[in-house]
mmCIF file of C-alpha atoms in Angstrom:
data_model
loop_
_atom_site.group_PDB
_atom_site.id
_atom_site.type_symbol
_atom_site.label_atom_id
_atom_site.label_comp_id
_atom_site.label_asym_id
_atom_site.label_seq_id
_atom_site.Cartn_x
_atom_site.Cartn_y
_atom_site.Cartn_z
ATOM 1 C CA UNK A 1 -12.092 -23.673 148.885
ATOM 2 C CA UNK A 2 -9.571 -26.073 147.529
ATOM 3 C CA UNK A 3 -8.371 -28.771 150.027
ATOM 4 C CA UNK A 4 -4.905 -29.298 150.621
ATOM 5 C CA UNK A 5 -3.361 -33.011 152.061
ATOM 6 C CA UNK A 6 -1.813 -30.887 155.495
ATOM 7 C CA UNK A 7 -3.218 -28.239 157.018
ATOM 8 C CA UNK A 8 0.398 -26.099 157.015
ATOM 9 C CA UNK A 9 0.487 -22.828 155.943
ATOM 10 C CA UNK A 10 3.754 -21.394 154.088
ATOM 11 C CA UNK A 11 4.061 -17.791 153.397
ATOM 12 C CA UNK A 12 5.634 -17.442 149.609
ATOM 13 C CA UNK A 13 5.241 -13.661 149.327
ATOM 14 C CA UNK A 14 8.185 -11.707 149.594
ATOM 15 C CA UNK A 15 10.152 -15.217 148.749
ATOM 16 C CA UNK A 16 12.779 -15.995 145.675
ATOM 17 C CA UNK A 17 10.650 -17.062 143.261
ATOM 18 C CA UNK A 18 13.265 -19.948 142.275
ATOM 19 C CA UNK A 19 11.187 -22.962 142.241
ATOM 20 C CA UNK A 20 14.138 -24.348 144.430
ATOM 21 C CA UNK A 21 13.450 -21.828 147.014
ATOM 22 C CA UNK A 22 9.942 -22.494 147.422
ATOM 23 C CA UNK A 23 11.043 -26.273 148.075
ATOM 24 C CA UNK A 24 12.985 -25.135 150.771
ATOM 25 C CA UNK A 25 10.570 -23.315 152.680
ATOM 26 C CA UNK A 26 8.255 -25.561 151.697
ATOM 27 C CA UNK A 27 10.137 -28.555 153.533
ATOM 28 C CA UNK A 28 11.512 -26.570 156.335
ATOM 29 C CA UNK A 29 7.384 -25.815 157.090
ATOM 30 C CA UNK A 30 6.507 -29.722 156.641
ATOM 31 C CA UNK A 31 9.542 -30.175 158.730
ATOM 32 C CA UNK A 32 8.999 -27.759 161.606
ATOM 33 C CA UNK A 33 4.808 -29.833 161.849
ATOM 34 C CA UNK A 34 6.003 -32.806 162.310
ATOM 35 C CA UNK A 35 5.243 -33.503 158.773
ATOM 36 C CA UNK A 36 9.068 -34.920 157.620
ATOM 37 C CA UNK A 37 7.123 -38.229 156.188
ATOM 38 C CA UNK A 38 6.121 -36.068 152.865
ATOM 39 C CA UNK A 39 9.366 -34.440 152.297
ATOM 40 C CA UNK A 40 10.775 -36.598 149.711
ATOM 41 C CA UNK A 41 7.254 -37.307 148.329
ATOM 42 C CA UNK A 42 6.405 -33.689 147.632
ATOM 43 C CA UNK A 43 9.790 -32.628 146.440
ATOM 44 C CA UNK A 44 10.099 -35.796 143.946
ATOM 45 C CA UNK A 45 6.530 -34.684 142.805
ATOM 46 C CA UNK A 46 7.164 -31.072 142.271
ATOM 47 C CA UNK A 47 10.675 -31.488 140.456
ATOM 48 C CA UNK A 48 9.312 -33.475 138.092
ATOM 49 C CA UNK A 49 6.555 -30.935 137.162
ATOM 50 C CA UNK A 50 6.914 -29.524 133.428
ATOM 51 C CA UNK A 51 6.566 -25.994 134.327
ATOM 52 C CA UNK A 52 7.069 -23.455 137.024
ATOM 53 C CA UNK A 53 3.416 -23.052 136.941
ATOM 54 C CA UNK A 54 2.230 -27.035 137.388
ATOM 55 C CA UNK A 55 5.031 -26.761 140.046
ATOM 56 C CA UNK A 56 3.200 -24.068 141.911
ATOM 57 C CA UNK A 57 -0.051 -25.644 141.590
ATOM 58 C CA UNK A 58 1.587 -28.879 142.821
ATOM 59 C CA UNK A 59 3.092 -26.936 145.931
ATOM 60 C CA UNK A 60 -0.873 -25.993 146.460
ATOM 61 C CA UNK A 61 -1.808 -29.589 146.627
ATOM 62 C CA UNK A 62 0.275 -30.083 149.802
ATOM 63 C CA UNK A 63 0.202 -26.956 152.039
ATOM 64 C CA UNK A 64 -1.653 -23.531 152.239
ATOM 65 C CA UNK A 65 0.311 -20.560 150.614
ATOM 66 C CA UNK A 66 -0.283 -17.133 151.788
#
């Protein structure tokens, strides 16, 4: 199993699939544990991805999606 740098789990199913939507509920999870410090970090880093793909796979790097 692939390690993550927080331990948060975000649940994508049933979300827009607009990368911008996942950044949302992305941040609102980091914000909601305490985890605000990695907010403009992960967003910078996953808006500059080249695809929707690497974007997803960037989103992996930071928290658990279900």
């Amino acid at each position: 199993m692939a390690t993550t740098k927080t331990n948060i789990s975000v649940q994508l199913t049933g979300t827009d699939g607009n990368i911008f939507c996942v950044i949302a509920k992305v941040r609102e999870a980091l914000r909601r544990n305490g985890r605000s410090d990695l907010i403009k970090e992960i967003t910078d880093y996953i808006t500059s991805s080249s695809s929707y793909e690497e974007a997803l796979c960037r989103v992996m790097e930071y928290v658990i999606v279900k």
